[in-house]
Amino acid sequence: MLSFDFLVVTFLFVAVVVVLAVTRLRPIAVFAMVAFVLYASGVLTLDGLSHNYVNPSLLTLIGLVLLSVVLEKISFVSDLSRRSVTQNDGASGSVSRGVFRLGLVAGVISSFLNNTAVVATLMGGLRRQPHLPVSRYLLPLSYASIAGGMMTLVGTSTNLIVNSFVEEAGETPLGFFDFTLIGAPVFLATLVVISLLSHRFLSDRQVATDAQERREYLFEQTVMPGSQLIGKTIQDNGLRQLENMFLVEVVREQSSKTYAPVAPDLIINAGDVLVFSGDPAYEHIFQQFDGLVALGGDKHSHGDGAPLAEVIISPTSSMIGYSLKACEFRSRFDAAVIAIRRGSRNIRGKLGDHVLQAGDCLLLTTGPKFGNKGAESSNRRDFITVSGIERRQPLSTYASGMVMGGFVLAIGLSVAGVIPLLKGVLLLLGACLAFSLVTIEELKGRFPFELIVVIGGALGLSQAMFQVGLAEMLAGAVNFAVGGMGPFAALIAVYVVTWLVTELVTNNAAAALMFPIAYATAEALGVSPYPFFMALAFGASASFMSPYGYQTNLMVYSAGNYQLSDYLKAGFPLLLVYSVVALSLIPIVFPF
């Protein structure tokens, strides 16, 4: 008869997979509930559960996330990004050569730095060059950063998460360059495929620049002398509740001052320029207001008023599932939404009533508080800034050299076994704080609280699956499915299932859910578990056929005007090459 603990753990495992795959519930809520149920049901003790949250690899991951705040400021990263993007124009060569250069830069940098920041930096540079076929560059950029992140232990959070499970299982942790002999050939192979196929499978869709988007969605109206609007507030004039139009800023002629966002009690003066965003089909609505005339020409350029910013809703954003009105976007971020794009589709109608989804691209007009350091750090939890507001001031050349030197030294000492990587990262982070290269406010804004909860809860679920025998049962199912064809067939099965789970949920969640099965499969076969650890890591990062499995894929989804079919057409051949190379090399580098 099945025990109570077994039933609880089985229910949790199935529930986590289903909930993450078919609902919009955030992983932090799911895995927090997992931890609570495991403790409340008595499956795990408090000591056993709390131990998971101080796992050495998890602490290392936290340190690297915080250190990335400094590393992203290194001047040579933005310089190298700018050069690679500048070279990739129509006059300098074909799209294939441009994609190869861009992908090479993105992949190499992503093997050491957070690939989300790398993609955001390079994507912003591409979007500022209207002569480029941007839609043929952005998705390859994401793919290259994913593959490049597999070249080292710290290249992606997935590798570190897998390593945290390896340590928790009592196995020898993976080394910094243990991924390189597999990851480097995989990266080069995928880069070649990306370069050759990008112009074949990705159409040259028009991607609007900030100025083009502004002209399409913004309507400038000037208040003429003698207008009945003069002397009354925005609220009294009924300018806040217009159908399919939203007042985003007021430019005051006399003082050249811009009010954005617009307060309801702002009094209108003669000569004020009212800037609205909304659906072009409703432009006639302004005719009902006395003395409000469309402003012709470029006399008042919006670029001279409140600055524009383009942001993408993060997969971890607290705004997902809520409308702009419900999450009080304007007051919360000191910014007003001008336009929303979801994939290749522009959202029309009342923007404030549309429910936000991960990957939505928002064009904002921003107030003075939006770009300050404290707000920027807080904003990063909810969205990724692509263009407009400068995300951070780069470090000087000297400071950049010192930080990069310190990072290389920390890695070198870790590889040599002198000090753990965690200690090296913390020492470097402390030095950066001491020399004011980063502030506490910036670190607080990037503290990976959600990642801690998710990994801690997942480690608890993994521990419980081994404890009640569920991991062994699922491993037996894997071995039965491959019909006793040996460890390589089981390795392929683990890889394929991990990839499927990744496309349904996310890469980190897939690695967490599949680790107990992969480890138990190796134990059941009596072979080394390390090939299965590698299959798990590479399978969890093989997210090429969906925008939702990996954060960088989601970042470029709306920014590149992509459709889901683009991910299928471009991602399928890439997935085949990536998988064949990885699965061929894993048993060679890590024998059974």
PDB file of C-alpha atoms in Angstrom, residues 23-304:
ATOM      1  CA  THR A  23      -1.176  28.632 -15.676  1.00  0.00           C
ATOM      2  CA  ARG A  24       0.429  32.035 -15.243  1.00  0.00           C
ATOM      3  CA  LEU A  25       1.224  31.425 -11.596  1.00  0.00           C
ATOM      4  CA  ARG A  26       4.760  32.555 -10.851  1.00  0.00           C
ATOM      5  CA  PRO A  27       7.358  29.884  -9.945  1.00  0.00           C
ATOM      6  CA  ILE A  28       8.075  31.608  -6.624  1.00  0.00           C
ATOM      7  CA  ALA A  29       4.485  31.006  -5.506  1.00  0.00           C
ATOM      8  CA  VAL A  30       4.520  27.404  -6.727  1.00  0.00           C
ATOM      9  CA  PHE A  31       7.763  26.363  -5.028  1.00  0.00           C
ATOM     10  CA  ALA A  32       7.011  28.327  -1.861  1.00  0.00           C
ATOM     11  CA  MET A  33       3.815  26.291  -1.580  1.00  0.00           C
ATOM     12  CA  VAL A  34       5.795  23.106  -2.247  1.00  0.00           C
ATOM     13  CA  ALA A  35       8.125  23.875   0.660  1.00  0.00           C
ATOM     14  CA  PHE A  36       5.188  24.688   2.924  1.00  0.00           C
ATOM     15  CA  VAL A  37       3.309  21.468   2.093  1.00  0.00           C
ATOM     16  CA  LEU A  38       6.430  19.323   2.535  1.00  0.00           C
ATOM     17  CA  TYR A  39       6.941  20.763   6.004  1.00  0.00           C
ATOM     18  CA  ALA A  40       3.285  20.908   7.047  1.00  0.00           C
ATOM     19  CA  SER A  41       2.656  17.308   5.988  1.00  0.00           C
ATOM     20  CA  GLY A  42       5.700  16.076   7.898  1.00  0.00           C
ATOM     21  CA  VAL A  43       7.475  14.741   4.819  1.00  0.00           C
ATOM     22  CA  LEU A  44      10.499  16.929   5.625  1.00  0.00           C
ATOM     23  CA  THR A  45      11.646  18.406   8.916  1.00  0.00           C
ATOM     24  CA  LEU A  46      12.367  22.096   9.321  1.00  0.00           C
ATOM     25  CA  ASP A  47      16.099  21.410   9.590  1.00  0.00           C
ATOM     26  CA  GLY A  48      16.080  19.314   6.438  1.00  0.00           C
ATOM     27  CA  LEU A  49      14.136  21.929   4.513  1.00  0.00           C
ATOM     28  CA  SER A  50      16.075  24.992   5.686  1.00  0.00           C
ATOM     29  CA  HIS A  51      19.377  23.309   4.814  1.00  0.00           C
ATOM     30  CA  ASN A  52      18.433  23.589   1.131  1.00  0.00           C
ATOM     31  CA  TYR A  53      18.474  27.373   1.241  1.00  0.00           C
ATOM     32  CA  VAL A  54      22.160  27.549   2.233  1.00  0.00           C
ATOM     33  CA  ASN A  55      23.418  25.170  -0.444  1.00  0.00           C
ATOM     34  CA  PRO A  56      26.972  26.286  -1.480  1.00  0.00           C
ATOM     35  CA  SER A  57      26.116  26.381  -5.193  1.00  0.00           C
ATOM     36  CA  LEU A  58      22.980  28.388  -4.472  1.00  0.00           C
ATOM     37  CA  LEU A  59      25.027  30.876  -2.444  1.00  0.00           C
ATOM     38  CA  THR A  60      27.542  31.058  -5.299  1.00  0.00           C
ATOM     39  CA  LEU A  61      24.713  31.776  -7.719  1.00  0.00           C
ATOM     40  CA  ILE A  62      23.443  34.570  -5.469  1.00  0.00           C
ATOM     41  CA  GLY A  63      26.934  36.066  -5.323  1.00  0.00           C
ATOM     42  CA  LEU A  64      27.322  35.910  -9.112  1.00  0.00           C
ATOM     43  CA  VAL A  65      23.932  37.537  -9.673  1.00  0.00           C
ATOM     44  CA  LEU A  66      24.950  40.411  -7.405  1.00  0.00           C
ATOM     45  CA  LEU A  67      28.418  40.656  -8.941  1.00  0.00           C
ATOM     46  CA  SER A  68      26.851  40.841 -12.399  1.00  0.00           C
ATOM     47  CA  VAL A  69      25.517  44.281 -11.433  1.00  0.00           C
ATOM     48  CA  VAL A  70      29.137  45.464 -11.456  1.00  0.00           C
ATOM     49  CA  LEU A  71      30.300  43.365 -14.401  1.00  0.00           C
ATOM     50  CA  GLU A  72      27.545  44.787 -16.602  1.00  0.00           C
ATOM     51  CA  LYS A  73      29.046  48.252 -16.060  1.00  0.00           C
ATOM     52  CA  ILE A  74      32.433  47.287 -17.501  1.00  0.00           C
ATOM     53  CA  SER A  75      33.105  49.695 -20.348  1.00  0.00           C
ATOM     54  CA  PHE A  76      34.668  47.228 -22.749  1.00  0.00           C
ATOM     55  CA  VAL A  77      31.452  45.157 -22.840  1.00  0.00           C
ATOM     56  CA  SER A  78      29.406  48.031 -24.254  1.00  0.00           C
ATOM     57  CA  ASP A  79      32.298  49.075 -26.528  1.00  0.00           C
ATOM     58  CA  LEU A  80      32.710  45.585 -27.948  1.00  0.00           C
ATOM     59  CA  SER A  81      28.967  45.293 -28.370  1.00  0.00           C
ATOM     60  CA  ARG A  82      28.844  48.592 -30.255  1.00  0.00           C
ATOM     61  CA  ARG A  83      31.659  47.607 -32.601  1.00  0.00           C
ATOM     62  CA  SER A  84      30.140  44.241 -33.433  1.00  0.00           C
ATOM     63  CA  VAL A  85      26.772  45.817 -34.146  1.00  0.00           C
ATOM     64  CA  THR A  86      28.278  48.624 -36.245  1.00  0.00           C
ATOM     65  CA  GLN A  87      30.055  46.141 -38.472  1.00  0.00           C
ATOM     66  CA  ASN A  88      26.870  44.231 -39.182  1.00  0.00           C
ATOM     67  CA  ASP A  89      25.333  46.504 -41.798  1.00  0.00           C
ATOM     68  CA  GLY A  90      24.373  45.901 -45.366  1.00  0.00           C
ATOM     69  CA  ALA A  91      27.474  47.570 -46.769  1.00  0.00           C
ATOM     70  CA  SER A  92      29.968  45.494 -44.819  1.00  0.00           C
ATOM     71  CA  GLY A  93      28.749  42.069 -45.802  1.00  0.00           C
ATOM     72  CA  SER A  94      25.909  39.605 -45.826  1.00  0.00           C
ATOM     73  CA  VAL A  95      23.454  38.915 -43.067  1.00  0.00           C
ATOM     74  CA  SER A  96      25.141  35.557 -42.463  1.00  0.00           C
ATOM     75  CA  ARG A  97      28.525  37.151 -41.757  1.00  0.00           C
ATOM     76  CA  GLY A  98      26.910  39.811 -39.606  1.00  0.00           C
ATOM     77  CA  VAL A  99      25.005  37.225 -37.575  1.00  0.00           C
ATOM     78  CA  PHE A 100      28.191  35.189 -37.124  1.00  0.00           C
ATOM     79  CA  ARG A 101      30.157  38.178 -35.765  1.00  0.00           C
ATOM     80  CA  LEU A 102      27.324  39.271 -33.519  1.00  0.00           C
ATOM     81  CA  GLY A 103      26.716  35.725 -32.277  1.00  0.00           C
ATOM     82  CA  LEU A 104      30.411  35.164 -31.591  1.00  0.00           C
ATOM     83  CA  VAL A 105      30.584  38.277 -29.420  1.00  0.00           C
ATOM     84  CA  ALA A 106      27.322  37.459 -27.633  1.00  0.00           C
ATOM     85  CA  GLY A 107      28.255  33.832 -26.990  1.00  0.00           C
ATOM     86  CA  VAL A 108      31.739  34.479 -25.652  1.00  0.00           C
ATOM     87  CA  ILE A 109      30.577  37.245 -23.315  1.00  0.00           C
ATOM     88  CA  SER A 110      27.577  35.150 -22.210  1.00  0.00           C
ATOM     89  CA  SER A 111      29.897  32.373 -21.074  1.00  0.00           C
ATOM     90  CA  PHE A 112      31.003  34.665 -18.222  1.00  0.00           C
ATOM     91  CA  LEU A 113      28.262  37.291 -17.817  1.00  0.00           C
ATOM     92  CA  ASN A 114      24.498  37.160 -17.422  1.00  0.00           C
ATOM     93  CA  ASN A 115      23.168  36.553 -20.931  1.00  0.00           C
ATOM     94  CA  THR A 116      20.034  38.610 -20.250  1.00  0.00           C
ATOM     95  CA  ALA A 117      22.163  41.734 -19.824  1.00  0.00           C
ATOM     96  CA  VAL A 118      24.301  40.829 -22.853  1.00  0.00           C
ATOM     97  CA  VAL A 119      21.251  40.428 -25.087  1.00  0.00           C
ATOM     98  CA  ALA A 120      19.686  43.649 -23.779  1.00  0.00           C
ATOM     99  CA  THR A 121      22.875  45.614 -24.537  1.00  0.00           C
ATOM    100  CA  LEU A 122      23.304  44.232 -28.047  1.00  0.00           C
ATOM    101  CA  MET A 123      19.590  44.396 -28.808  1.00  0.00           C
ATOM    102  CA  GLY A 124      19.491  48.086 -27.983  1.00  0.00           C
ATOM    103  CA  GLY A 125      22.349  48.726 -30.416  1.00  0.00           C
ATOM    104  CA  LEU A 126      20.604  46.797 -33.184  1.00  0.00           C
ATOM    105  CA  ARG A 127      17.304  48.603 -32.687  1.00  0.00           C
ATOM    106  CA  ARG A 128      19.041  51.957 -33.143  1.00  0.00           C
ATOM    107  CA  GLN A 129      20.185  51.019 -36.673  1.00  0.00           C
ATOM    108  CA  PRO A 130      17.102  51.230 -38.928  1.00  0.00           C
ATOM    109  CA  HIS A 131      19.028  50.130 -42.039  1.00  0.00           C
ATOM    110  CA  LEU A 132      19.560  46.648 -40.578  1.00  0.00           C
ATOM    111  CA  PRO A 133      17.115  43.761 -41.084  1.00  0.00           C
ATOM    112  CA  VAL A 134      16.746  43.592 -37.303  1.00  0.00           C
ATOM    113  CA  SER A 135      14.323  40.667 -37.298  1.00  0.00           C
ATOM    114  CA  ARG A 136      17.082  38.526 -38.831  1.00  0.00           C
ATOM    115  CA  TYR A 137      19.465  39.396 -36.007  1.00  0.00           C
ATOM    116  CA  LEU A 138      17.524  39.419 -32.741  1.00  0.00           C
ATOM    117  CA  LEU A 139      16.475  35.768 -32.532  1.00  0.00           C
ATOM    118  CA  PRO A 140      19.943  34.515 -33.597  1.00  0.00           C
ATOM    119  CA  LEU A 141      21.337  36.824 -30.901  1.00  0.00           C
ATOM    120  CA  SER A 142      19.224  35.068 -28.275  1.00  0.00           C
ATOM    121  CA  TYR A 143      20.161  31.618 -29.584  1.00  0.00           C
ATOM    122  CA  ALA A 144      23.881  32.458 -29.565  1.00  0.00           C
ATOM    123  CA  SER A 145      23.722  33.742 -25.983  1.00  0.00           C
ATOM    124  CA  ILE A 146      21.963  30.543 -24.861  1.00  0.00           C
ATOM    125  CA  ALA A 147      24.537  28.275 -26.506  1.00  0.00           C
ATOM    126  CA  GLY A 148      27.428  30.466 -25.341  1.00  0.00           C
ATOM    127  CA  GLY A 149      26.254  30.242 -21.751  1.00  0.00           C
ATOM    128  CA  MET A 150      26.841  26.480 -21.845  1.00  0.00           C
ATOM    129  CA  MET A 151      30.620  26.867 -22.167  1.00  0.00           C
ATOM    130  CA  THR A 152      31.283  27.425 -18.449  1.00  0.00           C
ATOM    131  CA  LEU A 153      29.759  26.648 -15.071  1.00  0.00           C
ATOM    132  CA  VAL A 154      28.749  30.291 -14.536  1.00  0.00           C
ATOM    133  CA  GLY A 155      27.516  30.934 -18.075  1.00  0.00           C
ATOM    134  CA  THR A 156      23.904  30.291 -17.127  1.00  0.00           C
ATOM    135  CA  SER A 157      22.001  29.950 -13.888  1.00  0.00           C
ATOM    136  CA  THR A 158      20.821  26.520 -15.058  1.00  0.00           C
ATOM    137  CA  ASN A 159      24.346  25.106 -14.817  1.00  0.00           C
ATOM    138  CA  LEU A 160      24.721  26.413 -11.282  1.00  0.00           C
ATOM    139  CA  ILE A 161      21.311  25.067 -10.319  1.00  0.00           C
ATOM    140  CA  VAL A 162      22.266  21.615 -11.597  1.00  0.00           C
ATOM    141  CA  ASN A 163      25.510  21.902  -9.643  1.00  0.00           C
ATOM    142  CA  SER A 164      23.580  22.763  -6.476  1.00  0.00           C
ATOM    143  CA  PHE A 165      21.630  19.520  -6.869  1.00  0.00           C
ATOM    144  CA  VAL A 166      24.876  17.625  -7.521  1.00  0.00           C
ATOM    145  CA  GLU A 167      26.333  18.927  -4.255  1.00  0.00           C
ATOM    146  CA  GLU A 168      23.131  18.201  -2.356  1.00  0.00           C
ATOM    147  CA  ALA A 169      23.264  14.610  -3.617  1.00  0.00           C
ATOM    148  CA  GLY A 170      26.744  14.215  -2.101  1.00  0.00           C
ATOM    149  CA  GLU A 171      28.576  14.041  -5.436  1.00  0.00           C
ATOM    150  CA  THR A 172      31.733  15.967  -6.345  1.00  0.00           C
ATOM    151  CA  PRO A 173      30.704  19.418  -7.611  1.00  0.00           C
ATOM    152  CA  LEU A 174      31.219  20.293 -11.257  1.00  0.00           C
ATOM    153  CA  GLY A 175      34.256  22.429 -12.070  1.00  0.00           C
ATOM    154  CA  PHE A 176      34.311  25.813 -13.783  1.00  0.00           C
ATOM    155  CA  PHE A 177      35.468  24.446 -17.145  1.00  0.00           C
ATOM    156  CA  ASP A 178      33.805  21.010 -16.954  1.00  0.00           C
ATOM    157  CA  PHE A 179      31.253  22.233 -19.490  1.00  0.00           C
ATOM    158  CA  THR A 180      33.798  23.656 -21.933  1.00  0.00           C
ATOM    159  CA  LEU A 181      34.816  20.544 -23.886  1.00  0.00           C
ATOM    160  CA  ILE A 182      31.161  19.956 -24.680  1.00  0.00           C
ATOM    161  CA  GLY A 183      29.870  23.517 -24.650  1.00  0.00           C
ATOM    162  CA  ALA A 184      32.458  25.060 -26.983  1.00  0.00           C
ATOM    163  CA  PRO A 185      31.832  22.637 -29.904  1.00  0.00           C
ATOM    164  CA  VAL A 186      28.079  22.931 -29.307  1.00  0.00           C
ATOM    165  CA  PHE A 187      28.327  26.725 -29.426  1.00  0.00           C
ATOM    166  CA  LEU A 188      30.414  26.773 -32.610  1.00  0.00           C
ATOM    167  CA  ALA A 189      28.111  24.289 -34.349  1.00  0.00           C
ATOM    168  CA  THR A 190      24.988  26.225 -33.413  1.00  0.00           C
ATOM    169  CA  LEU A 191      26.625  29.511 -34.412  1.00  0.00           C
ATOM    170  CA  VAL A 192      27.363  28.169 -37.895  1.00  0.00           C
ATOM    171  CA  VAL A 193      23.775  26.936 -38.264  1.00  0.00           C
ATOM    172  CA  ILE A 194      22.373  30.237 -36.994  1.00  0.00           C
ATOM    173  CA  SER A 195      24.513  32.176 -39.464  1.00  0.00           C
ATOM    174  CA  LEU A 196      23.611  30.037 -42.469  1.00  0.00           C
ATOM    175  CA  LEU A 197      19.888  29.757 -41.812  1.00  0.00           C
ATOM    176  CA  SER A 198      18.894  33.126 -40.330  1.00  0.00           C
ATOM    177  CA  HIS A 199      18.237  34.745 -43.720  1.00  0.00           C
ATOM    178  CA  ARG A 200      16.327  31.658 -44.912  1.00  0.00           C
ATOM    179  CA  PHE A 201      13.947  31.088 -42.021  1.00  0.00           C
ATOM    180  CA  LEU A 202      13.536  34.595 -40.594  1.00  0.00           C
ATOM    181  CA  SER A 203      11.717  37.111 -42.776  1.00  0.00           C
ATOM    182  CA  ASP A 204      12.813  40.731 -42.945  1.00  0.00           C
ATOM    183  CA  ARG A 205       9.997  42.254 -40.920  1.00  0.00           C
ATOM    184  CA  GLN A 206       9.875  45.975 -40.419  1.00  0.00           C
ATOM    185  CA  VAL A 207      10.848  46.801 -36.834  1.00  0.00           C
ATOM    186  CA  ALA A 208      10.034  50.363 -35.936  1.00  0.00           C
ATOM    187  CA  THR A 209      12.533  52.639 -34.262  1.00  0.00           C
ATOM    188  CA  ASP A 210      11.493  54.656 -31.225  1.00  0.00           C
ATOM    189  CA  ALA A 211      10.778  57.679 -33.432  1.00  0.00           C
ATOM    190  CA  GLN A 212       8.656  55.647 -35.848  1.00  0.00           C
ATOM    191  CA  GLU A 213       6.622  54.129 -33.030  1.00  0.00           C
ATOM    192  CA  ARG A 214       6.132  57.568 -31.526  1.00  0.00           C
ATOM    193  CA  ARG A 215       4.749  58.971 -34.792  1.00  0.00           C
ATOM    194  CA  GLU A 216       2.350  56.034 -35.150  1.00  0.00           C
ATOM    195  CA  TYR A 217       0.850  56.217 -31.666  1.00  0.00           C
ATOM    196  CA  LEU A 218       1.312  59.782 -30.385  1.00  0.00           C
ATOM    197  CA  PHE A 219      -1.013  62.685 -31.132  1.00  0.00           C
ATOM    198  CA  GLU A 220       0.075  66.250 -30.333  1.00  0.00           C
ATOM    199  CA  GLN A 221      -2.663  68.836 -29.797  1.00  0.00           C
ATOM    200  CA  THR A 222      -2.039  72.503 -29.014  1.00  0.00           C
ATOM    201  CA  VAL A 223      -4.339  74.696 -26.893  1.00  0.00           C
ATOM    202  CA  MET A 224      -5.187  77.834 -28.873  1.00  0.00           C
ATOM    203  CA  PRO A 225      -5.735  81.264 -27.218  1.00  0.00           C
ATOM    204  CA  GLY A 226      -9.374  81.712 -26.232  1.00  0.00           C
ATOM    205  CA  SER A 227      -9.975  77.984 -25.758  1.00  0.00           C
ATOM    206  CA  GLN A 228     -12.535  77.051 -23.118  1.00  0.00           C
ATOM    207  CA  LEU A 229      -9.998  74.574 -21.753  1.00  0.00           C
ATOM    208  CA  ILE A 230      -7.755  77.369 -20.432  1.00  0.00           C
ATOM    209  CA  GLY A 231      -7.821  77.893 -16.672  1.00  0.00           C
ATOM    210  CA  LYS A 232      -9.394  74.532 -15.926  1.00  0.00           C
ATOM    211  CA  THR A 233      -7.761  71.350 -14.686  1.00  0.00           C
ATOM    212  CA  ILE A 234      -7.161  68.224 -16.714  1.00  0.00           C
ATOM    213  CA  GLN A 235      -9.854  66.471 -14.681  1.00  0.00           C
ATOM    214  CA  ASP A 236     -12.429  69.263 -15.132  1.00  0.00           C
ATOM    215  CA  ASN A 237     -11.894  69.318 -18.899  1.00  0.00           C
ATOM    216  CA  GLY A 238     -12.578  65.588 -19.153  1.00  0.00           C
ATOM    217  CA  LEU A 239      -9.196  64.798 -20.675  1.00  0.00           C
ATOM    218  CA  ARG A 240      -8.476  61.788 -18.472  1.00  0.00           C
ATOM    219  CA  GLN A 241     -11.305  59.463 -19.488  1.00  0.00           C
ATOM    220  CA  LEU A 242     -11.197  59.646 -23.277  1.00  0.00           C
ATOM    221  CA  GLU A 243     -12.171  56.597 -25.291  1.00  0.00           C
ATOM    222  CA  ASN A 244      -9.033  54.835 -26.576  1.00  0.00           C
ATOM    223  CA  MET A 245      -6.862  57.897 -25.898  1.00  0.00           C
ATOM    224  CA  PHE A 246      -4.553  58.612 -22.965  1.00  0.00           C
ATOM    225  CA  LEU A 247      -2.918  61.925 -22.024  1.00  0.00           C
ATOM    226  CA  VAL A 248       0.751  61.103 -21.487  1.00  0.00           C
ATOM    227  CA  GLU A 249       2.335  64.553 -21.173  1.00  0.00           C
ATOM    228  CA  VAL A 250       1.816  68.301 -21.341  1.00  0.00           C
ATOM    229  CA  VAL A 251       4.507  70.570 -22.822  1.00  0.00           C
ATOM    230  CA  ARG A 252       4.212  74.140 -21.511  1.00  0.00           C
ATOM    231  CA  GLU A 253       5.050  76.695 -24.207  1.00  0.00           C
ATOM    232  CA  GLN A 254       6.006  79.553 -21.884  1.00  0.00           C
ATOM    233  CA  SER A 255       8.485  77.690 -19.690  1.00  0.00           C
ATOM    234  CA  SER A 256       9.435  74.800 -22.017  1.00  0.00           C
ATOM    235  CA  LYS A 257       8.572  72.534 -19.089  1.00  0.00           C
ATOM    236  CA  THR A 258       7.186  69.051 -19.558  1.00  0.00           C
ATOM    237  CA  TYR A 259       4.668  67.445 -17.206  1.00  0.00           C
ATOM    238  CA  ALA A 260       4.787  63.662 -17.425  1.00  0.00           C
ATOM    239  CA  PRO A 261       2.963  61.766 -16.081  1.00  0.00           C
ATOM    240  CA  VAL A 262       0.160  64.355 -16.030  1.00  0.00           C
ATOM    241  CA  ALA A 263      -1.499  65.120 -12.701  1.00  0.00           C
ATOM    242  CA  PRO A 264      -5.315  65.423 -12.788  1.00  0.00           C
ATOM    243  CA  ASP A 265      -5.173  68.838 -11.089  1.00  0.00           C
ATOM    244  CA  LEU A 266      -2.793  70.412 -13.640  1.00  0.00           C
ATOM    245  CA  ILE A 267      -4.310  73.651 -14.961  1.00  0.00           C
ATOM    246  CA  ILE A 268      -4.198  74.147 -18.739  1.00  0.00           C
ATOM    247  CA  ASN A 269      -2.631  77.309 -20.171  1.00  0.00           C
ATOM    248  CA  ALA A 270      -2.807  78.796 -23.653  1.00  0.00           C
ATOM    249  CA  GLY A 271      -0.128  77.346 -25.910  1.00  0.00           C
ATOM    250  CA  ASP A 272       0.145  74.075 -23.982  1.00  0.00           C
ATOM    251  CA  VAL A 273       0.888  71.067 -26.164  1.00  0.00           C
ATOM    252  CA  LEU A 274      -1.082  68.013 -25.050  1.00  0.00           C
ATOM    253  CA  VAL A 275       0.453  64.711 -26.108  1.00  0.00           C
ATOM    254  CA  PHE A 276      -1.926  61.747 -26.268  1.00  0.00           C
ATOM    255  CA  SER A 277      -1.318  58.082 -26.991  1.00  0.00           C
ATOM    256  CA  GLY A 278      -3.893  55.746 -28.416  1.00  0.00           C
ATOM    257  CA  ASP A 279      -5.554  54.149 -31.409  1.00  0.00           C
ATOM    258  CA  PRO A 280      -5.209  56.196 -34.637  1.00  0.00           C
ATOM    259  CA  ALA A 281      -8.789  55.236 -35.533  1.00  0.00           C
ATOM    260  CA  TYR A 282     -10.021  57.480 -32.693  1.00  0.00           C
ATOM    261  CA  GLU A 283      -8.102  60.635 -33.597  1.00  0.00           C
ATOM    262  CA  HIS A 284     -11.398  62.389 -34.419  1.00  0.00           C
ATOM    263  CA  ILE A 285     -12.228  62.442 -30.693  1.00  0.00           C
ATOM    264  CA  PHE A 286     -10.212  65.669 -30.271  1.00  0.00           C
ATOM    265  CA  GLN A 287     -12.761  67.604 -32.366  1.00  0.00           C
ATOM    266  CA  GLN A 288     -15.120  67.787 -29.377  1.00  0.00           C
ATOM    267  CA  PHE A 289     -12.763  70.115 -27.482  1.00  0.00           C
ATOM    268  CA  ASP A 290     -12.926  73.837 -28.183  1.00  0.00           C
ATOM    269  CA  GLY A 291      -9.622  75.377 -29.238  1.00  0.00           C
ATOM    270  CA  LEU A 292      -7.687  72.108 -29.408  1.00  0.00           C
ATOM    271  CA  VAL A 293      -5.849  71.887 -32.722  1.00  0.00           C
ATOM    272  CA  ALA A 294      -3.546  69.211 -34.119  1.00  0.00           C
ATOM    273  CA  LEU A 295       0.052  70.388 -34.090  1.00  0.00           C
ATOM    274  CA  GLY A 296       1.607  70.134 -37.543  1.00  0.00           C
ATOM    275  CA  GLY A 297       5.229  69.732 -38.493  1.00  0.00           C
ATOM    276  CA  ASP A 298       8.028  69.142 -36.028  1.00  0.00           C
ATOM    277  CA  LYS A 299       7.790  72.372 -34.054  1.00  0.00           C
ATOM    278  CA  HIS A 300       7.315  70.427 -30.841  1.00  0.00           C
ATOM    279  CA  SER A 301       9.320  67.246 -30.986  1.00  0.00           C
ATOM    280  CA  HIS A 302       8.435  64.728 -28.356  1.00  0.00           C
ATOM    281  CA  GLY A 303      12.117  63.942 -28.115  1.00  0.00           C
ATOM    282  CA  ASP A 304      12.596  67.372 -26.539  1.00  0.00           C
TER     283      ASP A 304
END
